[in-house]
Coordinates of C-alpha atoms in Angstrom, one line a residue:
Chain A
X13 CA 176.4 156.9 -89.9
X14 CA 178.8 158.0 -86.8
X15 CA 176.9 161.7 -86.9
X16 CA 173.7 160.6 -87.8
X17 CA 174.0 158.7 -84.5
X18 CA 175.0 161.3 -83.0
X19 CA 172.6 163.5 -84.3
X20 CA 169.5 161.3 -82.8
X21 CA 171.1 160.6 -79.2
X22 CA 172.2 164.1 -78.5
X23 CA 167.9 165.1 -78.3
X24 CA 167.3 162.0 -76.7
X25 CA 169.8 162.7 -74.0
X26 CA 168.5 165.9 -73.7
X27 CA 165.0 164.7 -72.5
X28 CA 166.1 161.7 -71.0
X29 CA 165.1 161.6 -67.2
X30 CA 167.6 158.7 -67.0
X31 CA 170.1 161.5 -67.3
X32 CA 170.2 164.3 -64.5
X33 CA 169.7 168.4 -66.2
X34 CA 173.2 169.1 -64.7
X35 CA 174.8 165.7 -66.5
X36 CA 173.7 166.5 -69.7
X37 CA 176.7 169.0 -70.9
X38 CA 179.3 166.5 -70.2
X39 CA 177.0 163.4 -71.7
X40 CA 177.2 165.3 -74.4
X41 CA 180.7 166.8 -74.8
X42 CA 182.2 162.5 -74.3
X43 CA 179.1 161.4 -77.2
X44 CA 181.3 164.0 -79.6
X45 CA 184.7 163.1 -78.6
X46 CA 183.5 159.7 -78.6
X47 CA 182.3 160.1 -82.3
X48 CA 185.9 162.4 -83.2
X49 CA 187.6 158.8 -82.5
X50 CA 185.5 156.8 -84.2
X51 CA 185.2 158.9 -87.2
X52 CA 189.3 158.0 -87.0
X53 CA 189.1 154.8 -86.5
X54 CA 187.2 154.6 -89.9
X55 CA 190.0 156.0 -92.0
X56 CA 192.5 154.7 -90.0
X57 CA 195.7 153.1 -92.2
X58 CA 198.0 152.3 -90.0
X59 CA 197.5 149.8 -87.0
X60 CA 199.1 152.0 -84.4
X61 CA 196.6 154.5 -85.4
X62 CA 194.2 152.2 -85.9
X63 CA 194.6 151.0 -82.4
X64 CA 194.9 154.7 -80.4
X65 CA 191.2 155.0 -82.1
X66 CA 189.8 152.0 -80.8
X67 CA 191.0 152.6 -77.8
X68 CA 189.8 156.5 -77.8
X69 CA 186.2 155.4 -78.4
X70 CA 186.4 152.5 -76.1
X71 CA 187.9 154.4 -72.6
X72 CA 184.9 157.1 -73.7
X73 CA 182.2 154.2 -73.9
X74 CA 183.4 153.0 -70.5
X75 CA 182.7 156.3 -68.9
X76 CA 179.1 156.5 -71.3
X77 CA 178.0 152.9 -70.1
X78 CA 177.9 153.7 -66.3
X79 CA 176.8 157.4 -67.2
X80 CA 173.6 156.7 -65.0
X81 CA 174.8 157.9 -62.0
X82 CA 173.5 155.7 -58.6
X83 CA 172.4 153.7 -60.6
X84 CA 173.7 149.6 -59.6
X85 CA 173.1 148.7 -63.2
X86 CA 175.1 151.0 -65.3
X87 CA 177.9 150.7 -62.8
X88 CA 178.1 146.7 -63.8
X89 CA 177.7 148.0 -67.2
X90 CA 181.1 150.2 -66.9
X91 CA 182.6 147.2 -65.3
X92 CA 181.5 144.7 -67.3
X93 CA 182.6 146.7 -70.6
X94 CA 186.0 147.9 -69.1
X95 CA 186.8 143.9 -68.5
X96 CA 186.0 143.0 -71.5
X97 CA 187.3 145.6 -73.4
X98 CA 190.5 145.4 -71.5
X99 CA 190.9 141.9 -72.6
X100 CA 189.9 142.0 -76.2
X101 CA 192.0 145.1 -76.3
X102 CA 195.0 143.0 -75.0
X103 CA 194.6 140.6 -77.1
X104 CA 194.1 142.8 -80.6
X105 CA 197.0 144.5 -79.1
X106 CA 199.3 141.5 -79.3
X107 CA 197.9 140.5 -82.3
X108 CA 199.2 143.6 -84.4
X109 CA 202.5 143.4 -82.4
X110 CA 202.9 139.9 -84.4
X111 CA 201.9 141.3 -87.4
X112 CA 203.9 144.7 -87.1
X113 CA 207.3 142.2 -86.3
X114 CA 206.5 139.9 -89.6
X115 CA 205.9 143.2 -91.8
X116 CA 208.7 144.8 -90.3
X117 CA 206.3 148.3 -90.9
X118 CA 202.8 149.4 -88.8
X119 CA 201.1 150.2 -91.9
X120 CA 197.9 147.9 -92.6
X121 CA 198.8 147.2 -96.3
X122 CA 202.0 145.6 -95.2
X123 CA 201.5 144.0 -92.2
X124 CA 200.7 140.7 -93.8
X125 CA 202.8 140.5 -97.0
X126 CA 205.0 137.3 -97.1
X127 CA 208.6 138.4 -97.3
X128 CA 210.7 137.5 -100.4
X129 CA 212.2 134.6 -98.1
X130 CA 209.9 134.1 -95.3
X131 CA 210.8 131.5 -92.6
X132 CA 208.9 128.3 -91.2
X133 CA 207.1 130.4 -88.8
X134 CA 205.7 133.2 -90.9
X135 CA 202.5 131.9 -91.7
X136 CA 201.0 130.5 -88.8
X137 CA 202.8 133.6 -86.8
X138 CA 200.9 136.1 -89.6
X139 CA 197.6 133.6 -88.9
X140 CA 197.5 133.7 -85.4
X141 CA 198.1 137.6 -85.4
X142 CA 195.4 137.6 -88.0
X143 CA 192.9 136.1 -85.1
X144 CA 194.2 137.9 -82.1
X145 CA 193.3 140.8 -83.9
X146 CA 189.5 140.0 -85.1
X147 CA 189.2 139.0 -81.3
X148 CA 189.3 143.1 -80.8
X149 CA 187.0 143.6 -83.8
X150 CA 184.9 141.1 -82.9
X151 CA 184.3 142.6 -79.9
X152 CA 183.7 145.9 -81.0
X153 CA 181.0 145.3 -83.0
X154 CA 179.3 143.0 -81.0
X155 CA 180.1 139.4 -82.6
X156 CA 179.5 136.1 -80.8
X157 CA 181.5 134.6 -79.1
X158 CA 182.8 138.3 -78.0
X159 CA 179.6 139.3 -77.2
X160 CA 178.6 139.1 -73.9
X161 CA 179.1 142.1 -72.7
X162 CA 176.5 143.8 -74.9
X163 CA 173.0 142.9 -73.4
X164 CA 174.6 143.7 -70.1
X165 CA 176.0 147.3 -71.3
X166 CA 173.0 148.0 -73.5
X167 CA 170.7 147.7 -70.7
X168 CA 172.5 149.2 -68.1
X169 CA 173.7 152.3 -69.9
X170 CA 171.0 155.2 -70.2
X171 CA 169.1 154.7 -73.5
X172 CA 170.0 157.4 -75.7
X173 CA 173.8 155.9 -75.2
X174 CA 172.5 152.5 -76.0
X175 CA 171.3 154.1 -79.1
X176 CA 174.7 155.6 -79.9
X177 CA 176.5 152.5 -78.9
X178 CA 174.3 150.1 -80.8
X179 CA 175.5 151.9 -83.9
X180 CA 178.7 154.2 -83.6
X181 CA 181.2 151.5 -82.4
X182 CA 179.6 149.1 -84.8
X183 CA 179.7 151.0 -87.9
X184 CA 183.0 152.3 -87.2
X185 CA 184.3 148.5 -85.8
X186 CA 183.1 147.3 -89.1
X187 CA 184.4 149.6 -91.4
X188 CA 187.6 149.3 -89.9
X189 CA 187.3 145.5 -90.0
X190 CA 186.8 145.8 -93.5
X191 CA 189.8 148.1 -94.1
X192 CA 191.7 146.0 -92.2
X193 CA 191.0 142.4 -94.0
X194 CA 190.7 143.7 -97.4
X195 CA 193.5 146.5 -96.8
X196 CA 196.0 143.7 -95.5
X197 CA 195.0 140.3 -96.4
X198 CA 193.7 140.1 -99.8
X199 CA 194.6 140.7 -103.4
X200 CA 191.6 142.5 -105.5
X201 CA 191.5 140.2 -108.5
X202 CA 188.5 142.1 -110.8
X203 CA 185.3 142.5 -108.7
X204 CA 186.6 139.7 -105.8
X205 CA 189.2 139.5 -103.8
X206 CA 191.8 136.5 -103.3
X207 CA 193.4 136.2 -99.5
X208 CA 196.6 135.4 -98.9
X209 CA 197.1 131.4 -99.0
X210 CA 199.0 131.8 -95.3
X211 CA 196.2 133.8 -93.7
X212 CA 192.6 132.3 -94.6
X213 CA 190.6 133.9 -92.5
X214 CA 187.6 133.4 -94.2
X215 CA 186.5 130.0 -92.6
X216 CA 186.8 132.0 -88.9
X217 CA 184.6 134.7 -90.3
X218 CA 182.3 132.5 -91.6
X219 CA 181.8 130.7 -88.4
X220 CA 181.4 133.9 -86.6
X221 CA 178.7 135.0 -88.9
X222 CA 176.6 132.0 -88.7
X223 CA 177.2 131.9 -84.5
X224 CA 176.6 135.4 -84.4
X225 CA 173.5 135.4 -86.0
X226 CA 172.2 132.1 -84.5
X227 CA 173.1 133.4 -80.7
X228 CA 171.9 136.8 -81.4
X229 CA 168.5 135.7 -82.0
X230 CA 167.8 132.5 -80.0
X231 CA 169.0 134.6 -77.1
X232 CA 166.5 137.6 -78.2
X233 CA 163.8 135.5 -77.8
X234 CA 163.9 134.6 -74.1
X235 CA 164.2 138.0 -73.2
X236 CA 161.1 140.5 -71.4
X237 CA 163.3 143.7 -71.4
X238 CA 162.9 145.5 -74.9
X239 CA 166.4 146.9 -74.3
X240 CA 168.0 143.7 -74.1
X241 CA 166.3 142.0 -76.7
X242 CA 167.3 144.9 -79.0
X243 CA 171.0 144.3 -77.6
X244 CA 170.8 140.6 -79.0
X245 CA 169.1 141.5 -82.1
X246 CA 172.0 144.0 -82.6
X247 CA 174.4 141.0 -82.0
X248 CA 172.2 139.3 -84.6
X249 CA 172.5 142.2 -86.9
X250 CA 176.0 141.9 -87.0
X251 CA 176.2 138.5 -87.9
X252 CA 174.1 139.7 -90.8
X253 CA 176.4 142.3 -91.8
X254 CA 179.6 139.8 -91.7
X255 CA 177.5 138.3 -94.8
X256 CA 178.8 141.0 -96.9
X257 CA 182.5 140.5 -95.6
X258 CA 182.7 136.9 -96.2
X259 CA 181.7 137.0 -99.8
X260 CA 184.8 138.1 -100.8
X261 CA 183.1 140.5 -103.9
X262 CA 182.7 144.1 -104.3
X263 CA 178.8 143.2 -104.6
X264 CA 179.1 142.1 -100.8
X265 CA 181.1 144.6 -99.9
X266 CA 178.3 147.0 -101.4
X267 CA 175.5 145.0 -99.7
X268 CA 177.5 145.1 -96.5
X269 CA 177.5 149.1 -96.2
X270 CA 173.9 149.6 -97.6
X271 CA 172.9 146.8 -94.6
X272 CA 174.8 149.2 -92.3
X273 CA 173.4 152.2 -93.4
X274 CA 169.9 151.0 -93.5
X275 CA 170.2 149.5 -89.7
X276 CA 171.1 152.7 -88.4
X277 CA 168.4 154.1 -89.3
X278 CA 166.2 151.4 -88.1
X279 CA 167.9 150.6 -85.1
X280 CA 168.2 154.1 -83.9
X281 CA 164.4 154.7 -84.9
X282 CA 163.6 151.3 -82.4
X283 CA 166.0 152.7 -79.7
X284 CA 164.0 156.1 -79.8
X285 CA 160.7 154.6 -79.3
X286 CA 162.6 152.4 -76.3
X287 CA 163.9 155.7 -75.2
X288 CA 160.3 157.5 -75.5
X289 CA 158.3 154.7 -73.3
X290 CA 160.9 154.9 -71.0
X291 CA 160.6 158.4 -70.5
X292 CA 157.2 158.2 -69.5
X293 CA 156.2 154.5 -67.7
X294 CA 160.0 154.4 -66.1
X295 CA 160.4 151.0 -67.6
X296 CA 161.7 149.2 -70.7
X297 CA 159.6 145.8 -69.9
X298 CA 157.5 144.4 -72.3
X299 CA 154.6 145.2 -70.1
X300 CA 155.4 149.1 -70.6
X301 CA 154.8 148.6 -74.2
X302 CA 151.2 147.0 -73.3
X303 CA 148.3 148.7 -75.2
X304 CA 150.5 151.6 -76.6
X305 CA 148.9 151.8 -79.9
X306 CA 145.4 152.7 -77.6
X307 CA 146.8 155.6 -75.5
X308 CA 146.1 158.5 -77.1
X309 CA 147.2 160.3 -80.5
X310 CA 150.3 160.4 -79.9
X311 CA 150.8 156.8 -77.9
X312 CA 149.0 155.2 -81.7
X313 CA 151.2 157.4 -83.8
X314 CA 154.6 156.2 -81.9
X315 CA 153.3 152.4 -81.8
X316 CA 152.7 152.5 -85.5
X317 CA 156.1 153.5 -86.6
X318 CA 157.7 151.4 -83.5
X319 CA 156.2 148.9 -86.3
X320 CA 157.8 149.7 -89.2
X321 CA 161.5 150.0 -87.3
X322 CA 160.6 146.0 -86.3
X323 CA 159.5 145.4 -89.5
X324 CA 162.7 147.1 -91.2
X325 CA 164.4 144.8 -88.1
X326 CA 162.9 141.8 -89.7
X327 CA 163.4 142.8 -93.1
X328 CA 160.1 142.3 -94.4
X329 CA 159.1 144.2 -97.6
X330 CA 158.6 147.2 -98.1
X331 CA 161.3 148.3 -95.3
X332 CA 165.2 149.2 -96.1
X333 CA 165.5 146.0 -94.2
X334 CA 164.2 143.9 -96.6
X335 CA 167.0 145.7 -99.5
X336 CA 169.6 145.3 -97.1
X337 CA 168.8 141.4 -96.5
X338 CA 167.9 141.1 -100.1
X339 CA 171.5 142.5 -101.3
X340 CA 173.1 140.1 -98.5
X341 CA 171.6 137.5 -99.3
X342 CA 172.3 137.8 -103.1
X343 CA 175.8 138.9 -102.6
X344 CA 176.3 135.8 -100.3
X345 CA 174.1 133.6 -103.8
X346 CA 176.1 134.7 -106.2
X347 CA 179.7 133.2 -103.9
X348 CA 177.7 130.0 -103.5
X349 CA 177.4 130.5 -100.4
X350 CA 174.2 128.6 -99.9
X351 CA 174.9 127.3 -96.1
X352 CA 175.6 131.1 -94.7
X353 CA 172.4 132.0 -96.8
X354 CA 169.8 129.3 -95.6
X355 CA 171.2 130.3 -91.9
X356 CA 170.2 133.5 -92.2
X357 CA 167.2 132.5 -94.0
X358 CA 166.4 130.6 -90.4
X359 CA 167.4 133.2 -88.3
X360 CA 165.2 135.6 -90.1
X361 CA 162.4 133.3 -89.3
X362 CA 163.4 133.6 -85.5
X363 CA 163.7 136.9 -85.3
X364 CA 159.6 137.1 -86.4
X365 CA 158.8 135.6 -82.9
X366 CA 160.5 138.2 -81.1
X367 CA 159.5 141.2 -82.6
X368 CA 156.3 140.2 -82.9
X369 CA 156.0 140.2 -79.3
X370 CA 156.4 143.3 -78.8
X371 CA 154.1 144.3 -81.5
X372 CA 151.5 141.9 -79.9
X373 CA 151.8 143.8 -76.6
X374 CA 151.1 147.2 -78.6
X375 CA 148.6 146.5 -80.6
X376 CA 146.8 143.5 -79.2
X377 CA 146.9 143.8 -75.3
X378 CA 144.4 146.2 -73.4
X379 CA 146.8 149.0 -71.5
X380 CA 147.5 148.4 -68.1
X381 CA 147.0 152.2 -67.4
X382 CA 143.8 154.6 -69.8
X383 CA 146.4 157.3 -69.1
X384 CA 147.0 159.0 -72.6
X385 CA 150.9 159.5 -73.4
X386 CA 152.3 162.6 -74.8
X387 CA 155.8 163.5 -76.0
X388 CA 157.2 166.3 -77.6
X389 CA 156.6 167.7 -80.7
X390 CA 160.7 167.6 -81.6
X391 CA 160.4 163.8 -80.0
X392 CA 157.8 163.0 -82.9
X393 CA 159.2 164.8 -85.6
X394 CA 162.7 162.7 -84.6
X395 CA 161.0 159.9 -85.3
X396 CA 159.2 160.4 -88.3
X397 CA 162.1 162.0 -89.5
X398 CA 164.3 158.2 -88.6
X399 CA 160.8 156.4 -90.2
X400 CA 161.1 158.4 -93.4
X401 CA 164.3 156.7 -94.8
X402 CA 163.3 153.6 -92.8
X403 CA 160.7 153.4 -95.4
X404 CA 161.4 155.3 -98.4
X405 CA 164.4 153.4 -98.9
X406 CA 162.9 150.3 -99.3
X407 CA 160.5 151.8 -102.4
X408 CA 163.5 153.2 -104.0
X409 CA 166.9 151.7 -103.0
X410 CA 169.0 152.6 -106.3
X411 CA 170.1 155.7 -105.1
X412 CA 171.1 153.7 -101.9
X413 CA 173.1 151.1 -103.8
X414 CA 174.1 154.5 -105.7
X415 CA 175.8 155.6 -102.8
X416 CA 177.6 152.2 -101.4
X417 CA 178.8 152.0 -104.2
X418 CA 180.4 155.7 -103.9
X419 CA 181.3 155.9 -100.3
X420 CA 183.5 152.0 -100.9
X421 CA 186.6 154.3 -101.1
X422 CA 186.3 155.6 -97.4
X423 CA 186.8 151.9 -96.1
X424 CA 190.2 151.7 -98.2
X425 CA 188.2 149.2 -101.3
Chain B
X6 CA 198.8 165.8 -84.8
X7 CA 201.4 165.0 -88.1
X8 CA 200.9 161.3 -86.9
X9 CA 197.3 161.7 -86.9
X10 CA 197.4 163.3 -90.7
X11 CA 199.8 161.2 -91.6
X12 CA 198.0 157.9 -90.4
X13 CA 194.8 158.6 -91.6
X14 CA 193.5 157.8 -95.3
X15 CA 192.6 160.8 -96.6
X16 CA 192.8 164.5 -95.0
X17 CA 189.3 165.3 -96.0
X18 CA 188.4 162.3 -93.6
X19 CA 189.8 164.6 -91.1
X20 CA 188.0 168.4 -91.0
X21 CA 184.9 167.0 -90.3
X22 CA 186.2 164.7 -87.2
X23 CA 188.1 167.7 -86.2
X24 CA 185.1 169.7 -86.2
X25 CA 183.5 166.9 -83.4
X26 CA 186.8 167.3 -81.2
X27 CA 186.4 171.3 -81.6
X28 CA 182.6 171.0 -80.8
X29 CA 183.0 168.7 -77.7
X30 CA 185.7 171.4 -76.4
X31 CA 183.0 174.7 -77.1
X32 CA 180.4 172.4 -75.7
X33 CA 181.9 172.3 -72.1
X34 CA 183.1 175.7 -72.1
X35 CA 179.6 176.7 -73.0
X36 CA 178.0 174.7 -70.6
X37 CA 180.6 176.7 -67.6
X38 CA 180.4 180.3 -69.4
X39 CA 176.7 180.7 -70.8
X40 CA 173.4 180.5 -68.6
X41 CA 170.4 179.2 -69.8
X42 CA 170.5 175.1 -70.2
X43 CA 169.6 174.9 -74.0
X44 CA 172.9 176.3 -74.6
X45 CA 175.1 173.2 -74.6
X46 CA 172.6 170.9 -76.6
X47 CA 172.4 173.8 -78.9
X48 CA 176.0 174.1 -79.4
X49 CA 176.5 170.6 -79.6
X50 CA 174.0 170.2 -82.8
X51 CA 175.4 173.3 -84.5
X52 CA 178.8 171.6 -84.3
X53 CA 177.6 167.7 -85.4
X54 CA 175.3 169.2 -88.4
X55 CA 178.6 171.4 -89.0
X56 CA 181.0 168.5 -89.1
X57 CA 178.2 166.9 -91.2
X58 CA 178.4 169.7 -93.9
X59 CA 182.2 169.8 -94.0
X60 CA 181.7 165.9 -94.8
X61 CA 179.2 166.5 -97.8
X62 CA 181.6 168.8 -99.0
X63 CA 184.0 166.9 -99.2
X64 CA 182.2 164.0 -100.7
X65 CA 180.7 165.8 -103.5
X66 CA 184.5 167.7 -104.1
X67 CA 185.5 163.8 -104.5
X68 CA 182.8 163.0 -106.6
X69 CA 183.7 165.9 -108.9
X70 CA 187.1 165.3 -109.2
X71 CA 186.6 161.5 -110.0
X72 CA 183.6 162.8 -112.6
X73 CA 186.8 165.1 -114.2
X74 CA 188.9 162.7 -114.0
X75 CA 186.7 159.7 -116.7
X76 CA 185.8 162.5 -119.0
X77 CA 189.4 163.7 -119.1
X78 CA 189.7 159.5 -119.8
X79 CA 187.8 159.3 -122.5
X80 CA 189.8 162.3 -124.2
X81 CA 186.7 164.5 -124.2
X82 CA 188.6 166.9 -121.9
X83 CA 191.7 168.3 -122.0
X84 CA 194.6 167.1 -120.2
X85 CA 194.9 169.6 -116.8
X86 CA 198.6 170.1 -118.0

């Protein structure tokens, strides 16, 4: 996931006009040293490690966000995410310092194991460590309540790094979230996992999914700006994915990497059309995306797949989206986990208004210009070539599950 | 660079991250040594499909040994010893 997203924003940079000619080398030389630390952070075992990664691919993302240079925006981007990041960094920071003195050793698989004597204080020491920590993830990939610095970032950042940061971080944040948890605070017992009675840290997660997801999308819908609305949806996306976590079984576990597999594809696909429009109106406003499907060839060919990465988004049939939802949703069944599901159920339903919109202004609005669009050929091809799996997954998803179920090992399950 | 291997879950996991610090390196020299302006994007997909390769390698080495590995289980191949 952390190259194909870095496989898509590297072209998209190259065309960007957000991006000055002369920029581009360097945009590119931090979006590969930013995907070297994340592609550590994934197989990270040890929490000092752990931590050097997060904070690699964070102190590159800072300089990424604000890469727009001039530009008031993306300097309150850099700002916003260095503050917040600084603090959520702290915070993880201290938490593995708690859980590094009660294990008495930095590796993850031991940083939580009750001692053969521990003392009054271990549990709710090894609980609130437990938390601190999850503040950091939580941040990284995007979770309310430590979201608010993504709509700000996303928008003021230069699209193609919007792209990349609406996946990379949040692929690798997850995975090592999941390594993490599962690594340190649970027992595998047959296909589920038991936690530890002294750290439960279930219930948190729980309320973090359903607040992610509910935040995500009632925030999505107020918004004009396609960038920022696909900022919250991402927040709402994650809340999705923390589905999968919750469940406690290797089926949610499965379902949780097939979701993030699937949503890279779509999201990127999404961010490329963003990226495309903006190229040539200037603008990422709703209003840019008015009559797209009737400017030309080429304006009809990028509206109608822009329409199957918002389907995928919504997760209607016949989309990846739908699989990935449908093997959530399932996983989160078979746990009884009945409130998370109906939630999600709902915010589904939200998340229909909001993309609608945007197909609305493509399809059913008269353009405010007759000027035809064109793009590249290379532009196109990207995004048919993002479409294709977008798609074709959804029609055939074994081989998907196929490989979720292979690639468990490279998050420590 | 021994805490890195060290701290990290598999080596495999590391080639193909190696390759993306490697590639962001040629990347900037090439952008200060080489004329023309394709050359940095150029390099800088060369290395990411690269690092992408060494990954599938990898993968489908694991894949193989874990496949030798349940028909050595079921006794239908010999022990490697």
């Amino acid at each position: 996931m952390v190259l194909l997203a870095t496989l898509v924003a590297l072209p998209l940079s190259a065309e960007s006009v957000e991006i000055p000619e002369e920029d581009r080398p360097e945009l590119f030389a931090l979006l590969l040293a930013a995907s070297f630390g994340a592609m550590l952070l994934v197989a990270s075992t040890d929490l000092v490690m752990l931590y050097l990664s997060f904070e690699f691919v964070s102190i590159l993302s800072y300089v990424l966000a604000c890469y727009r240079r001039g530009s008031r925006s993306s300097a309150e981007a850099g700002l916003e995410y260095v503050i917040y990041g600084g603090v959520a960094s702290g915070l993880m920071v201290y938490g593995f310092s708690l859980l590094c003195g009660l294990g008495g050793l930095t590796c993850i698989a031991a940083c939580s194991r009750p001692p053969a004597a521990p003392g009054d204080g271990f549990a709710p020491a090894a609980m609130v460590g437990c938390a601190l920590a999850l503040v950091g993830f939580g941040y990284k990939v995007a979770s309310a309540p430590f979201h608010m610095w993504a709509p700000d970032v996303y928008e003021g950042a230069p699209t193609p790094v919007t792209a990349y940061f609406s996946v990379v971080p949040k692929a690798a944040g997850f995975a090592a979230l999941v390594r993490f948890l599962f690594g340190g605070f649970t027992v595998q017992d047959g296909p589920s996992w038991r936690v530890f009675a002294h750290v439960d840290w279930v219930p948190l997660l729980e309320v973090m999914c359903v607040l992610t997801m509910t935040v995500g999308n009632l925030a999505a819908m107020a918004q004009r700006k396609v960038k920022r609305m696909l900022a919250y949806s991402g927040v709402a996306h994650a809340g999705y994915v923390l589905i999968g976590v919750v469940v406690l079984t290797s089926r949610g576990l499965e379902a949780t990497l097939v979701y993030l597999f699937v949503y890279s594809f779509m999201n990127l696909g999404a961010f490329a059309v963003v990226a495309m429009v903006v190229n040539r109106t200037g603008s990422d406003d709703l209003e840019a995306f008015k009559g797209l499907f009737w400017r030309g060839r080429q304006g009809a060919f990028v509206a109608v797949l822009a329409t199957a990465f918002f389907f995928a988004l919504v997760g209607a049939p016949p989309t990846a989206g739908f699989t990935g939802k449908l093997l959530l949703f399932s996983a989160a069944v078979e746990h009884h986990s009945y409130g998370i599901v109906v939630a999600a159920l709902l915010n589904t339903l939200i998340s229909v208004y909001y993309y609608f919109k945007v197909f609305q202004a493509m399809f059913l609005t008269s353009p405010s210009t007759p000027e035809k669009l064109t793009w590249s050929g290379w532009a196109l091809a990207l995004l048919l070539v993002l479409a294709l799996p977008t798609i074709g997954f959804g029609v055939r998803s074994e081989s998907l599950i196929a490989i979720a179920r292979a690639s468990l090992h490279l998050v420590g399950v | 660079m021994t805490a890195i291997l060290t701290n990290l879950d598999s080596l495999s996991a590391f080639a193909p991250a190696a390759v993306l610090a490697l590639t962001s390196i040629v990347v900037l020299v090439v952008h200060l040594t080489v004329r023309g302006r394709r050359a940095p994007i150029v390099a800088a997909l060369v290395g990411t499909i690269l690092s992408l390769a060494f990954l599938l390698r990898e993968r489908r080495r694991s894949s193989r040994r874990s496949s030798k590995e349940w028909w050595r289980m079921t006794g239908l191949l010999g022990s490697s010893k």
